Amino acid sequence: RKEVEQDPGPFNVPEGATVAFNCTYSNSASQSFFWYRQDCRKEPKLLMSVYSSGNEDGRFTAQLNRASQYISLLIRDSKLSDSATYLCVVRSPPGNTPLVFGKGTRLSVIA
Amino acid sequence: DGGITQSPKYLFRKEGQNVTLSCEQNLNHDAMYWYRQDPGQGLRLIYYSQIVNDFQKGDIAEGYSVSREKKESFPLTVTSAQKNPTAFYLCASSFRQGLDGYTFGSGTRLTVV
């Protein structure tokens, strides 16, 4: 089983739609979780950290389910500018090991 | 402004040549990382360094070498032993525990000609 797994997509959604991405991780002792966004031929950029209690930043909501080893990202009211690849990122113990990146889920928001 | 700079943006290498990719950061980050990304693929860890004069191999270190003589700099050499070097190379940095995630440079696109 891969350490971090994501549905590769692509997800093609109309503007204004709500879209959800899911991610599973294999190491139950994983400690830190992030969502990154990567535009075509660009570097990944941190979108948001994922906290146990769930967290929201504007139209974006991230949730963590430790029991199921599952992370989600919800985007509401999709904009054309949300089109990108979304990377699920996990840190496994010990605390200073490098982050492990999922392969990403590609989103295309269509006018 | 603080940031992480990779150069060059594009690099062409002839078969059998070694090339060195530059990565410099002025964020006062302790740790630095090199990842490789192939089309449609995820990021794969090549090498990382958590303190000066120390570094560890990642998942795909064969055919690559690094040095960490200064906190700000973590150059990557792609040697002729790397059989498929054409890829997008990303350098990142973080504080030691990386609790806030990584900051990435804008990448170097290496092509073998």
PDB file of C-alpha atoms in Angstrom, chain B:
ATOM      1  CA  ASP B   1      11.727  39.470   0.924  1.00  0.00           C
ATOM      2  CA  GLY B   2      12.830  36.051   2.121  1.00  0.00           C
ATOM      3  CA  GLY B   3      12.599  33.157  -0.226  1.00  0.00           C
ATOM      4  CA  ILE B   4      14.216  30.192  -1.883  1.00  0.00           C
ATOM      5  CA  THR B   5      15.900  30.575  -5.253  1.00  0.00           C
ATOM      6  CA  GLN B   6      16.702  27.849  -7.736  1.00  0.00           C
ATOM      7  CA  SER B   7      18.856  28.336 -10.781  1.00  0.00           C
ATOM      8  CA  PRO B   8      18.904  27.904 -13.641  1.00  0.00           C
ATOM      9  CA  LYS B   9      15.226  27.673 -14.561  1.00  0.00           C
ATOM     10  CA  TYR B  10      15.998  25.503 -17.591  1.00  0.00           C
ATOM     11  CA  LEU B  11      19.069  23.324 -18.102  1.00  0.00           C
ATOM     12  CA  PHE B  12      20.121  21.146 -20.978  1.00  0.00           C
ATOM     13  CA  ARG B  13      22.647  18.396 -20.459  1.00  0.00           C
ATOM     14  CA  LYS B  14      24.464  16.202 -22.893  1.00  0.00           C
ATOM     15  CA  GLU B  15      24.651  12.512 -22.140  1.00  0.00           C
ATOM     16  CA  GLY B  16      27.655  11.718 -19.934  1.00  0.00           C
ATOM     17  CA  GLN B  17      27.876  15.187 -18.375  1.00  0.00           C
ATOM     18  CA  ASN B  18      27.531  16.114 -14.735  1.00  0.00           C
ATOM     19  CA  VAL B  19      25.454  19.204 -13.994  1.00  0.00           C
ATOM     20  CA  THR B  20      24.857  21.104 -10.769  1.00  0.00           C
ATOM     21  CA  LEU B  21      21.566  22.696  -9.806  1.00  0.00           C
ATOM     22  CA  SER B  22      21.697  25.608  -7.404  1.00  0.00           C
ATOM     23  CA  CYS B  23      19.386  26.157  -4.427  1.00  0.00           C
ATOM     24  CA  GLU B  24      19.753  29.123  -2.062  1.00  0.00           C
ATOM     25  CA  GLN B  25      17.441  30.252   0.732  1.00  0.00           C
ATOM     26  CA  ASN B  26      17.421  33.312   2.982  1.00  0.00           C
ATOM     27  CA  LEU B  27      14.614  32.144   5.258  1.00  0.00           C
ATOM     28  CA  ASN B  28      16.998  31.004   7.993  1.00  0.00           C
ATOM     29  CA  HIS B  29      15.587  27.515   7.558  1.00  0.00           C
ATOM     30  CA  ASP B  30      17.561  24.633   9.036  1.00  0.00           C
ATOM     31  CA  ALA B  31      16.468  21.887   6.680  1.00  0.00           C
ATOM     32  CA  MET B  32      16.627  21.653   2.910  1.00  0.00           C
ATOM     33  CA  TYR B  33      15.338  19.045   0.490  1.00  0.00           C
ATOM     34  CA  TRP B  34      15.572  18.005  -3.138  1.00  0.00           C
ATOM     35  CA  TYR B  35      12.641  16.391  -4.933  1.00  0.00           C
ATOM     36  CA  ARG B  36      12.231  15.163  -8.455  1.00  0.00           C
ATOM     37  CA  GLN B  37       8.928  15.287 -10.330  1.00  0.00           C
ATOM     38  CA  ASP B  38       8.247  13.458 -13.580  1.00  0.00           C
ATOM     39  CA  PRO B  39       5.236  14.266 -15.807  1.00  0.00           C
ATOM     40  CA  GLY B  40       2.019  13.140 -14.184  1.00  0.00           C
ATOM     41  CA  GLN B  41       3.891  11.838 -11.172  1.00  0.00           C
ATOM     42  CA  GLY B  42       4.267  12.831  -7.571  1.00  0.00           C
ATOM     43  CA  LEU B  43       7.315  14.303  -5.895  1.00  0.00           C
ATOM     44  CA  ARG B  44      10.055  11.826  -5.033  1.00  0.00           C
ATOM     45  CA  LEU B  45      12.705  12.651  -2.439  1.00  0.00           C
ATOM     46  CA  ILE B  46      16.310  12.621  -3.629  1.00  0.00           C
ATOM     47  CA  TYR B  47      18.322  13.972  -0.680  1.00  0.00           C
ATOM     48  CA  TYR B  48      17.699  16.059   2.386  1.00  0.00           C
ATOM     49  CA  SER B  49      19.759  17.895   4.972  1.00  0.00           C
ATOM     50  CA  GLN B  50      18.654  18.960   8.416  1.00  0.00           C
ATOM     51  CA  ILE B  51      21.850  20.709   9.495  1.00  0.00           C
ATOM     52  CA  VAL B  52      25.008  22.026   7.911  1.00  0.00           C
ATOM     53  CA  ASN B  53      27.577  19.393   6.920  1.00  0.00           C
ATOM     54  CA  ASP B  54      25.053  16.580   7.206  1.00  0.00           C
ATOM     55  CA  PHE B  55      22.656  15.057   4.681  1.00  0.00           C
ATOM     56  CA  GLN B  56      20.694  11.849   4.141  1.00  0.00           C
ATOM     57  CA  LYS B  57      19.641   9.886   1.087  1.00  0.00           C
ATOM     58  CA  GLY B  58      16.030   9.916   0.088  1.00  0.00           C
ATOM     59  CA  ASP B  59      14.142   7.331  -1.937  1.00  0.00           C
ATOM     60  CA  ILE B  60      15.944   7.880  -5.255  1.00  0.00           C
ATOM     61  CA  ALA B  61      19.483   9.067  -4.387  1.00  0.00           C
ATOM     62  CA  GLU B  62      21.337   6.919  -6.928  1.00  0.00           C
ATOM     63  CA  GLY B  63      23.063   9.048  -9.553  1.00  0.00           C
ATOM     64  CA  TYR B  64      22.842  12.237  -7.499  1.00  0.00           C
ATOM     65  CA  SER B  65      25.124  13.964  -4.986  1.00  0.00           C
ATOM     66  CA  VAL B  66      24.717  16.950  -2.671  1.00  0.00           C
ATOM     67  CA  SER B  67      26.686  19.108  -0.261  1.00  0.00           C
ATOM     68  CA  ARG B  68      25.630  21.345   2.606  1.00  0.00           C
ATOM     69  CA  GLU B  69      28.596  23.557   3.455  1.00  0.00           C
ATOM     70  CA  LYS B  70      26.448  26.573   4.300  1.00  0.00           C
ATOM     71  CA  LYS B  71      23.042  26.842   5.900  1.00  0.00           C
ATOM     72  CA  GLU B  72      21.747  28.867   2.976  1.00  0.00           C
ATOM     73  CA  SER B  73      22.872  26.577   0.166  1.00  0.00           C
ATOM     74  CA  PHE B  74      22.128  22.988  -0.890  1.00  0.00           C
ATOM     75  CA  PRO B  75      23.357  22.314  -4.440  1.00  0.00           C
ATOM     76  CA  LEU B  76      22.411  19.102  -6.250  1.00  0.00           C
ATOM     77  CA  THR B  77      24.712  17.445  -8.775  1.00  0.00           C
ATOM     78  CA  VAL B  78      23.139  15.168 -11.339  1.00  0.00           C
ATOM     79  CA  THR B  79      25.894  12.793 -12.360  1.00  0.00           C
ATOM     80  CA  SER B  80      26.320  10.776 -15.527  1.00  0.00           C
ATOM     81  CA  ALA B  81      25.328   7.726 -13.470  1.00  0.00           C
ATOM     82  CA  GLN B  82      21.729   8.970 -13.380  1.00  0.00           C
ATOM     83  CA  LYS B  83      20.201   7.149 -16.334  1.00  0.00           C
ATOM     84  CA  ASN B  84      16.996   9.149 -16.698  1.00  0.00           C
ATOM     85  CA  PRO B  85      17.758  12.662 -15.510  1.00  0.00           C
ATOM     86  CA  THR B  86      15.149  14.509 -17.565  1.00  0.00           C
ATOM     87  CA  ALA B  87      12.695  15.831 -14.957  1.00  0.00           C
ATOM     88  CA  PHE B  88      11.520  18.838 -12.971  1.00  0.00           C
ATOM     89  CA  TYR B  89      13.731  19.328  -9.894  1.00  0.00           C
ATOM     90  CA  LEU B  90      12.336  21.093  -6.850  1.00  0.00           C
ATOM     91  CA  CYS B  91      14.266  22.359  -3.859  1.00  0.00           C
ATOM     92  CA  ALA B  92      12.470  23.075  -0.591  1.00  0.00           C
ATOM     93  CA  SER B  93      13.339  24.297   2.880  1.00  0.00           C
ATOM     94  CA  SER B  94      11.803  24.317   6.341  1.00  0.00           C
ATOM     95  CA  PHE B  95      12.583  24.823   9.986  1.00  0.00           C
ATOM     96  CA  ARG B  96      13.911  21.654  11.593  1.00  0.00           C
ATOM     97  CA  GLN B  97      10.585  20.168  12.605  1.00  0.00           C
ATOM     98  CA  GLY B  98       8.817  21.371   9.469  1.00  0.00           C
ATOM     99  CA  LEU B  99       5.605  21.926  11.380  1.00  0.00           C
ATOM    100  CA  ASP B 100       4.565  24.652   8.940  1.00  0.00           C
ATOM    101  CA  GLY B 101       5.305  22.597   5.851  1.00  0.00           C
ATOM    102  CA  TYR B 102       7.896  23.432   3.219  1.00  0.00           C
ATOM    103  CA  THR B 103       8.651  26.429   1.077  1.00  0.00           C
ATOM    104  CA  PHE B 104       9.592  25.473  -2.465  1.00  0.00           C
ATOM    105  CA  GLY B 105      11.787  27.139  -5.024  1.00  0.00           C
ATOM    106  CA  SER B 106      10.415  27.656  -8.521  1.00  0.00           C
ATOM    107  CA  GLY B 107      12.207  24.582  -9.837  1.00  0.00           C
ATOM    108  CA  THR B 108      14.751  23.652 -12.495  1.00  0.00           C
ATOM    109  CA  ARG B 109      13.639  21.806 -15.591  1.00  0.00           C
ATOM    110  CA  LEU B 110      16.471  19.542 -16.736  1.00  0.00           C
ATOM    111  CA  THR B 111      16.510  18.003 -20.196  1.00  0.00           C
ATOM    112  CA  VAL B 112      19.067  15.579 -21.581  1.00  0.00           C
ATOM    113  CA  VAL B 113      19.860  16.250 -25.229  1.00  0.00           C
TER     114      VAL B 113
END
